[in-house]
């Protein structure tokens, strides 16, 4: 295992942790394109390790703000669809997973800029959870769909609910991948190596949260993710 790319990818995890700590989601969306290109063998397990760690820290400050009703429906649907995500990881090649990651990122961007007035109803939360059961397991990208459902909630409530969703959903995904033999020791160790970068990203975002122009940050992230997602797809198809 060449650990230099893993350490260099820490910068992408730092940026992703900063974004997620600021707007409630986005760590995997920001970091996944870099991991897919530099170390595709670490997908999705290594990012799932980080997806578990950051919510633990976030929930220590905001667990009381969780929106329990949509969270319950989303997690129930995610549990039902997680086996499909495990099956995709077992059956798809690295190239195919790269395309899946790129497509999911572009879908995320499209959903985020859409003018759909999605509300936090039970069917919407369940649908978001079902999609995340597949995408969150196969590509570690499962948050944006529930974030779209929760878009009208207070920022603190959105961040807390998303953190709980990531925490429980990640346990489901890692458990399923482990049972299927698709979660490797190198993925676990790489995820653990990235934990200090997550801590730095979270700490850097703390003083910025109160003053940050969230809409500007959101637009910058969306543009970046659109370019990154398209690049991953093109690179995978040309390889």
Coordinates of C-alpha atoms in Angstrom, one line a residue:
X1 CA 0.0 0.0 0.0
X2 CA 1.4 3.4 -1.1
X3 CA 0.6 5.8 1.8
X4 CA 1.7 9.0 0.1
X5 CA -1.5 9.4 -2.0
X6 CA -3.5 8.6 1.1
X7 CA -1.8 11.4 3.0
X8 CA -2.1 13.9 0.1
X9 CA -5.9 13.1 -0.1
X10 CA -6.1 14.4 3.4
X11 CA -6.4 17.9 1.9
X12 CA -9.6 16.8 0.1
X13 CA -11.0 15.5 3.3
X14 CA -10.1 18.7 5.1
X15 CA -12.0 20.7 2.4
X16 CA -14.9 18.3 2.6
X17 CA -15.1 18.4 6.4
X18 CA -15.1 22.3 6.2
X19 CA -18.0 22.3 3.8
X20 CA -20.0 19.7 5.7
X21 CA -19.4 21.4 9.0
X22 CA -20.7 24.7 7.4
X23 CA -23.8 23.6 5.4
X24 CA -24.6 20.2 6.9
X25 CA -23.5 17.9 4.1
X26 CA -20.9 17.6 1.3
X27 CA -17.8 15.9 2.6
X28 CA -18.1 12.9 0.4
X29 CA -19.3 14.9 -2.6
X30 CA -16.1 17.1 -2.3
X31 CA -13.7 14.3 -1.6
X32 CA -15.0 11.4 -3.7
X33 CA -13.7 12.7 -7.1
X34 CA -10.2 12.9 -5.7
X35 CA -10.3 9.5 -4.1
X36 CA -11.7 7.9 -7.2
X37 CA -8.9 9.4 -9.3
X38 CA -5.9 8.9 -6.9
X39 CA -6.8 5.7 -5.0
X40 CA -10.0 4.1 -6.4
X41 CA -9.3 0.9 -4.5
X42 CA -10.3 2.8 -1.3
X43 CA -13.8 3.4 -2.5
X44 CA -16.2 3.4 -0.8
X45 CA -15.0 2.0 2.5
X46 CA -12.4 4.7 3.4
X47 CA -14.9 7.5 2.9
X48 CA -17.5 5.6 4.9
X49 CA -15.1 5.6 7.9
X50 CA -14.9 9.4 7.7
X51 CA -18.7 9.6 7.2
X52 CA -19.0 8.0 10.6
X53 CA -16.5 10.0 12.5
X54 CA -17.5 13.6 11.7
X55 CA -21.2 13.2 12.7
X56 CA -20.1 11.9 16.1
X57 CA -18.4 15.2 16.7
X58 CA -21.2 17.3 15.3
X59 CA -23.9 15.5 17.4
X60 CA -22.1 16.4 20.6
X61 CA -23.1 20.0 20.0
X62 CA -26.6 19.6 18.4
X63 CA -28.3 16.3 19.1
X64 CA -31.3 18.1 20.6
X65 CA -32.1 19.7 17.2
X66 CA -32.7 16.4 15.4
X67 CA -35.9 16.2 13.3
X68 CA -36.9 12.7 14.5
X69 CA -39.9 12.0 12.3
X70 CA -38.2 12.4 8.8
X71 CA -35.1 10.9 10.2
X72 CA -36.9 7.7 11.2
X73 CA -38.6 7.3 7.8
X74 CA -35.3 8.0 6.0
X75 CA -33.3 5.5 8.0
X76 CA -36.0 2.8 7.6
X77 CA -36.0 3.1 3.9
X78 CA -32.2 3.2 3.8
X79 CA -32.0 0.0 5.7
X80 CA -34.2 -1.7 3.1
X81 CA -32.1 -0.6 0.1
X82 CA -28.6 -0.9 1.6
X83 CA -28.2 -4.5 0.3
X84 CA -28.6 -3.3 -3.2
X85 CA -25.7 -0.9 -2.7
X86 CA -23.6 -3.7 -1.3
X87 CA -24.4 -5.8 -4.4
X88 CA -23.3 -3.0 -6.7
X89 CA -19.9 -2.7 -4.9
X90 CA -19.4 -6.5 -5.3
X91 CA -20.4 -6.6 -9.0
X92 CA -19.1 -3.3 -10.5
X93 CA -15.5 -2.6 -11.6
X94 CA -13.5 0.4 -10.3
X95 CA -14.2 2.1 -13.6
X96 CA -17.9 1.5 -13.3
X97 CA -18.0 2.8 -9.7
X98 CA -16.1 5.9 -10.9
X99 CA -18.9 6.6 -13.4
X100 CA -21.5 6.0 -10.7
X101 CA -19.7 8.5 -8.4
X102 CA -19.6 11.1 -11.2
X103 CA -23.2 10.6 -12.1
X104 CA -24.3 10.9 -8.4
X105 CA -22.4 14.1 -8.0
X106 CA -24.1 15.6 -11.1
X107 CA -27.5 14.4 -9.8
X108 CA -26.7 16.0 -6.5
X109 CA -25.9 19.3 -8.1
X110 CA -29.0 19.2 -10.3
X111 CA -31.2 18.5 -7.2
X112 CA -29.5 21.3 -5.2
X113 CA -30.1 24.0 -7.9
X114 CA -33.6 22.8 -8.7
X115 CA -36.6 25.0 -7.9
X116 CA -38.7 22.1 -6.6
X117 CA -40.4 23.0 -3.3
X118 CA -39.7 19.7 -1.6
X119 CA -41.0 19.4 2.0
X120 CA -40.1 17.1 4.8
X121 CA -43.0 14.8 4.4
X122 CA -42.9 11.1 5.3
X123 CA -42.9 9.9 1.6
X124 CA -40.2 12.4 0.6
X125 CA -38.0 11.4 3.6
X126 CA -38.5 7.7 2.8
X127 CA -37.6 8.3 -0.9
X128 CA -34.4 10.2 0.1
X129 CA -33.5 7.4 2.5
X130 CA -34.1 4.7 -0.2
X131 CA -31.8 6.5 -2.7
X132 CA -29.2 6.9 0.0
X133 CA -29.4 3.2 0.8
X134 CA -28.0 2.5 -2.7
X135 CA -25.8 5.6 -3.4
X136 CA -24.5 6.0 0.2
X137 CA -23.3 2.3 0.3
X138 CA -22.0 2.1 -3.3
X139 CA -20.3 5.5 -3.5
X140 CA -20.5 7.0 0.1
X141 CA -22.7 9.8 -1.3
X142 CA -26.1 9.6 0.5
X143 CA -26.7 13.0 2.2
X144 CA -27.7 15.5 -0.5
X145 CA -31.0 13.8 -1.2
X146 CA -32.2 14.1 2.4
X147 CA -30.7 17.6 2.6
X148 CA -33.0 18.6 -0.2
X149 CA -36.0 17.3 1.8
X150 CA -34.8 19.2 4.8
X151 CA -34.0 22.4 3.0
X152 CA -36.6 24.5 4.7
X153 CA -35.5 23.5 8.2
X154 CA -33.3 25.7 10.4
X155 CA -29.5 25.3 9.7
X156 CA -29.0 23.8 13.2
X157 CA -31.8 21.3 12.7
X158 CA -30.6 20.4 9.2
X159 CA -27.0 19.8 10.4
X160 CA -28.1 17.7 13.4
X161 CA -30.6 15.6 11.5
X162 CA -28.1 15.0 8.7
X163 CA -25.4 14.0 11.2
X164 CA -27.7 11.4 12.8
X165 CA -28.6 10.1 9.3
X166 CA -24.9 9.8 8.4
X167 CA -24.0 8.1 11.6
X168 CA -26.6 5.4 11.5
X169 CA -26.5 5.0 7.7
X170 CA -22.8 4.5 7.8
X171 CA -23.0 1.7 10.3
X172 CA -25.5 0.0 8.0
X173 CA -23.3 0.5 5.0
X174 CA -20.0 -0.7 6.6
X175 CA -21.9 -3.6 8.2
X176 CA -23.3 -4.7 4.9
X177 CA -20.0 -4.3 3.0
X178 CA -18.1 -6.2 5.8
X179 CA -20.5 -9.2 5.6
X180 CA -20.0 -9.2 1.8
X181 CA -16.2 -9.1 2.1
X182 CA -16.1 -5.7 0.4
X183 CA -14.7 -3.6 3.3
X184 CA -10.9 -4.0 3.4
X185 CA -8.3 -3.4 6.0
X186 CA -6.6 -0.8 3.8
X187 CA -9.9 1.1 3.5
X188 CA -10.3 1.1 7.3
X189 CA -6.7 2.2 7.9
X190 CA -6.9 5.0 5.3
X191 CA -10.1 6.3 6.8
X192 CA -8.5 6.4 10.2
X193 CA -5.5 8.2 8.8
X194 CA -7.9 10.9 7.5
X195 CA -9.5 11.5 10.9
X196 CA -7.0 14.3 11.9
X197 CA -7.8 16.1 8.6
X198 CA -11.5 15.9 9.5
X199 CA -10.8 17.4 12.9
X200 CA -8.9 20.3 11.3
X201 CA -11.7 21.0 8.8
X202 CA -14.3 21.0 11.5
X203 CA -12.2 23.3 13.7
X204 CA -11.6 25.7 10.8
X205 CA -15.3 25.9 10.0
X206 CA -16.3 26.6 13.6
X207 CA -15.5 30.4 13.7
X208 CA -16.7 30.8 10.1
X209 CA -20.2 29.3 10.6
X210 CA -21.6 32.5 12.2
X211 CA -20.2 34.8 9.5
X212 CA -20.0 32.6 6.5
X213 CA -22.0 33.6 3.4
X214 CA -23.7 30.2 3.1
X215 CA -25.3 30.9 -0.2
X216 CA -22.0 31.9 -1.8
X217 CA -20.3 28.9 -0.3
X218 CA -23.1 26.6 -1.6
X219 CA -22.7 28.0 -5.1
X220 CA -19.0 27.6 -5.2
X221 CA -19.3 24.0 -3.9
X222 CA -21.9 23.2 -6.6
X223 CA -19.8 24.6 -9.4
X224 CA -16.8 22.7 -8.2
X225 CA -18.7 19.5 -7.8
X226 CA -20.2 19.8 -11.2
X227 CA -16.8 20.1 -12.8
X228 CA -15.3 17.4 -10.7
X229 CA -18.2 15.0 -11.4
X230 CA -18.0 15.5 -15.1
X231 CA -14.2 15.1 -15.0
X232 CA -14.5 11.8 -13.2
X233 CA -17.0 10.4 -15.8
X234 CA -14.8 11.5 -18.7
X235 CA -11.7 10.1 -17.1
X236 CA -13.3 6.8 -16.4
X237 CA -14.8 6.4 -19.9
X238 CA -11.4 7.3 -21.5
X239 CA -9.3 5.0 -19.3

